[in-house]
Coordinates of C-alpha atoms in Angstrom, one line a residue:
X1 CA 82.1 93.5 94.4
X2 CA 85.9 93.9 95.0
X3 CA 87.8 90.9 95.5
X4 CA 90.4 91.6 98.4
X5 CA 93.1 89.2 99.9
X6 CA 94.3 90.1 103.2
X7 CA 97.7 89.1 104.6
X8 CA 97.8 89.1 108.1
X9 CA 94.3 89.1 108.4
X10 CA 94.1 87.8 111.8
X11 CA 96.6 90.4 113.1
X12 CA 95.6 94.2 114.4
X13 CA 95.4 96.1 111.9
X14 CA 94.4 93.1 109.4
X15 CA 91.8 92.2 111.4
X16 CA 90.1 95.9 111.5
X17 CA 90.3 96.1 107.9
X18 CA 89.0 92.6 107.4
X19 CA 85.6 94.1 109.8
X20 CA 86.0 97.0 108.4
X21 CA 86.1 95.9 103.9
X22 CA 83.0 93.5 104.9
X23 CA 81.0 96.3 106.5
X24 CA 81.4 98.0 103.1
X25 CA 79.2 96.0 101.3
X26 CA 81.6 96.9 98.1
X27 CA 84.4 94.3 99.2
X28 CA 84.5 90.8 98.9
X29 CA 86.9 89.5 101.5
X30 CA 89.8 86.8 101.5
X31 CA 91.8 86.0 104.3
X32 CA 95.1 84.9 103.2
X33 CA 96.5 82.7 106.7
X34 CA 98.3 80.3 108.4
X35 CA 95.8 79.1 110.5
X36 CA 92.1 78.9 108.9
X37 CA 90.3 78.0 111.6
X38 CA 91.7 81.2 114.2
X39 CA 90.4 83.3 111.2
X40 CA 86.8 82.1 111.2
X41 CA 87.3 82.3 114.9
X42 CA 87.8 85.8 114.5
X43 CA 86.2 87.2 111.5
X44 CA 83.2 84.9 111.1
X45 CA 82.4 82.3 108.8
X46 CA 81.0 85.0 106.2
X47 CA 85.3 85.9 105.6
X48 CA 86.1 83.3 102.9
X49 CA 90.0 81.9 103.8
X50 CA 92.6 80.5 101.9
X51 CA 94.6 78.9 104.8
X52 CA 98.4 79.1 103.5
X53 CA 101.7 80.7 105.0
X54 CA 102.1 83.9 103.2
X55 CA 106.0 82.4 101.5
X56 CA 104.3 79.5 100.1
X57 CA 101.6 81.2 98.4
X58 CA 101.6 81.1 94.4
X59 CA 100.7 83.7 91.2
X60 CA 98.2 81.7 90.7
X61 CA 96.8 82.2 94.2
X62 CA 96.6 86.1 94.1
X63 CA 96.0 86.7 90.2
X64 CA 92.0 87.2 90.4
X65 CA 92.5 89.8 93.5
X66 CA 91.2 93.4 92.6
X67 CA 93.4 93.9 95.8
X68 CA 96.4 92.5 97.8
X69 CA 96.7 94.0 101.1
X70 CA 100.3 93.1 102.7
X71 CA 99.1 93.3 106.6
X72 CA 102.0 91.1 107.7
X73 CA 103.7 91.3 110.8
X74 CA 106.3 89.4 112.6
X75 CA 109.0 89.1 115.2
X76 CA 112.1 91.9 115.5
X77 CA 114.4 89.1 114.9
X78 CA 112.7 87.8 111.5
X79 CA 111.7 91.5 110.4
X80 CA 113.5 91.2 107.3
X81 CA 110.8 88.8 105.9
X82 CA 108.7 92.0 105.7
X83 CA 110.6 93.1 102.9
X84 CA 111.2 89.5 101.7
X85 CA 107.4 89.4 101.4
X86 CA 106.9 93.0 99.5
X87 CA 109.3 91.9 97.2
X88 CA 107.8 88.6 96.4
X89 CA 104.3 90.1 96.3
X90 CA 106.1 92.3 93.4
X91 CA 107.9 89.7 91.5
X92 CA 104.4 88.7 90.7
X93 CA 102.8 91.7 89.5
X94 CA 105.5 93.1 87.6
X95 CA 104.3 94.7 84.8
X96 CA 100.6 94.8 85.5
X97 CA 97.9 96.7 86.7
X98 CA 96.2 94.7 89.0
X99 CA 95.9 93.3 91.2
X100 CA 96.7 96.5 93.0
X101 CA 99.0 96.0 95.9
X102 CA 98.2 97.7 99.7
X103 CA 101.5 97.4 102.0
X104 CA 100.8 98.8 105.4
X105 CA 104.5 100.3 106.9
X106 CA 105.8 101.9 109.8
X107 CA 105.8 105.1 111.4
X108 CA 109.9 105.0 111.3
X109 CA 109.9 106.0 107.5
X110 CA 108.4 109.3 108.1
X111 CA 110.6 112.4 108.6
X112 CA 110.0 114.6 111.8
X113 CA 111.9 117.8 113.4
X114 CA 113.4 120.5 112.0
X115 CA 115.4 119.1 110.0
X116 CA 113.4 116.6 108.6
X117 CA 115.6 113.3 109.8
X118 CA 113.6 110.0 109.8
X119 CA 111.7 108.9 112.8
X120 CA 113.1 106.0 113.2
X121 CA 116.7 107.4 114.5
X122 CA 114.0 108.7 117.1
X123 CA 112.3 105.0 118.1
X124 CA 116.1 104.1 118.0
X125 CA 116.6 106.0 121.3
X126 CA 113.9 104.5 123.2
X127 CA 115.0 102.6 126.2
X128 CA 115.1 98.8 125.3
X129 CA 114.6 100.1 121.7
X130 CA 117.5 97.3 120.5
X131 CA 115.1 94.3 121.3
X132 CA 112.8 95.5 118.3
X133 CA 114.4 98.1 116.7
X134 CA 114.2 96.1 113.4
X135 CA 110.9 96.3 113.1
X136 CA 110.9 99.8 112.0
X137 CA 113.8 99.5 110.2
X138 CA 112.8 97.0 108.3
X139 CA 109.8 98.9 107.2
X140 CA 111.9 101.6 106.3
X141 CA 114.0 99.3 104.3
X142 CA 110.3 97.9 102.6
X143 CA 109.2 101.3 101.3
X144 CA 112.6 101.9 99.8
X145 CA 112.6 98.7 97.8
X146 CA 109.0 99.9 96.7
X147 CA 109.7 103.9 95.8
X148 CA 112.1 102.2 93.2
X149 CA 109.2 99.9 91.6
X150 CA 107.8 101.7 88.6
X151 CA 105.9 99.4 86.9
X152 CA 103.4 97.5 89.8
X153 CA 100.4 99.1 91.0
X154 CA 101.5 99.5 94.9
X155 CA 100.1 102.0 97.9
X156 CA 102.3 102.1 101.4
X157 CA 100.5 103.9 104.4
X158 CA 101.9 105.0 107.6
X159 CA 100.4 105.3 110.9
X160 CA 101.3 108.2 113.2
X161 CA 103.8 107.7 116.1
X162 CA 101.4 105.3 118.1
X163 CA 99.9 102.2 116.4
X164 CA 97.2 101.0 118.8
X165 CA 94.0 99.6 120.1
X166 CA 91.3 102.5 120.2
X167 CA 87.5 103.5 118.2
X168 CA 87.3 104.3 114.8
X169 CA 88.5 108.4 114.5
X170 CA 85.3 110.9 114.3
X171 CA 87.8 112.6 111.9
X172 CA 91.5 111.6 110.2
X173 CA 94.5 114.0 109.3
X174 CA 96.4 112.6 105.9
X175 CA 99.5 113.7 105.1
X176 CA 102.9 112.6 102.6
X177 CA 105.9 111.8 104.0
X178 CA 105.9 114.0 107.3
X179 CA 104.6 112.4 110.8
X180 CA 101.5 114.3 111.7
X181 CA 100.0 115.9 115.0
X182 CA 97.0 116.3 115.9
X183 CA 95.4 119.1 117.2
X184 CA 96.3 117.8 120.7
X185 CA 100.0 117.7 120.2
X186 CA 99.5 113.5 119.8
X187 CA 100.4 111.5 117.0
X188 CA 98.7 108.1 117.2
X189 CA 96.7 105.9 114.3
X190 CA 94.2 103.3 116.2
X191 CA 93.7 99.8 114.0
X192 CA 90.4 100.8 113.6
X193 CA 90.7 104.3 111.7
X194 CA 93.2 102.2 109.5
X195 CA 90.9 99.6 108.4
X196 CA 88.4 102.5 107.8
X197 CA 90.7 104.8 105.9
X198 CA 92.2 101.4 104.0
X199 CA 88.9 100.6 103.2
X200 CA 87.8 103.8 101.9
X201 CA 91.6 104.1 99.7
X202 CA 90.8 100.4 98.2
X203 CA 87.1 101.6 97.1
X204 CA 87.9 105.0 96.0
X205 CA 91.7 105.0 95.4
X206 CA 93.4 108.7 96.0
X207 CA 97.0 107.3 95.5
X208 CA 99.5 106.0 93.6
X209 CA 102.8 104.5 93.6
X210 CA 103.5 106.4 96.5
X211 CA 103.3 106.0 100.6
X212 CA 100.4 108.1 102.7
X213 CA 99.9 109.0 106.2
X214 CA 97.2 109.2 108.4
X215 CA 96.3 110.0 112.0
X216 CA 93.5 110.2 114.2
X217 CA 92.5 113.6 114.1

């Protein structure tokens, strides 16, 4: 059995992947919260839970992980702490092979158009787009700091344009560093197809040191 910790296992797409690594059978989960008892709430008393805010957990906390998935999420106006907390999950690991860490990123880092400029100057135009334009920019900021760290075993993935509520996709579209379509013209990733394809990436891993995409298909 794997041994997984999950960050932000009581939020959207942290939750899926929590349902989605038990149904496995292959993956022993850990959710890694601030409150213990809204995860067994959640998740059922069969997730084990190590109730602690994600800042104040230690080396020693994380060291007998296969797998550290960073499914944190916060508020536009304390976005930075995403990167704060991908750096800090690094300091720990440098220099090692496991655990192996799982970041889950934006949409914004992903380069659309003809001329390839990042989606997030796109999300930047969106009416009221100032409240929480941060978010995405922080994530952009997050895979940055990660492309230049050579010597952790990291994974970013990117969801399409949309990051929502919906079933588990029939069938998925992966991709590198462009955002995808599907055959409808959309571009949309549901929480659940993310906790399936994560699941499947943290069993069988396809990639390294480098950020994926994937869609519902």
């Amino acid at each position: 059995m794997l041994k997984v910790g999950i960050s932000g296992a009581t939020g959207q797409a942290g939750s899926e992947l929590t349902k989605a690594a038990q149904a496995s059978g292959q993956i022993e989960v850990t959710a890694l919260v601030r409150n213990g008892e809204k995860a067994k709430t959640m998740l059922g008393d069969q997730v084990k839970v190590l109730e602690k805010d994600a800042f104040a957990l230690t080396r020693a906390d994380l060291a007998d992980f296969d797998v550290i998935v960073d499914a944190f999420a916060t508020a536009p106006d304390l976005s930075y702490l995403q990167v704060d907390l991908a750096a800090k999950l690094v300091s720990f690991f440098r220099e090692t092979t496991s655990p192996r860490l799982v970041f889950i990123l934006g949409a914004g880092s992903l380069q659309t158009g003809d001329d390839h400029h990042l989606f997030v100057d796109d999300i930047a135009k969106t009416p009221g787009a100032n409240e929480w334009i941060a978010i995405p920019q922080n994530q952009l900021a997050e895979l940055e700091f990660l492309r230049n760290v050579k010597n952790v075993n990291w994974v970013g993935v990117s969801p399409g344009a949309e990051f929502k509520v919906g079933p588990k996709a029939a069938a998925v579209k992966y991709g590198h560093d462009e955002l995808l379509f599907n055959d409808q013209g959309e571009s949309f990733t549901t929480y659940a197809t993310m906790g399936a394809v994560l699941t499947k990436e943290i069993i069988e891993p396809q990639y390294h040191q480098e950020r994926f995409t994937v869609i519902n298909q």
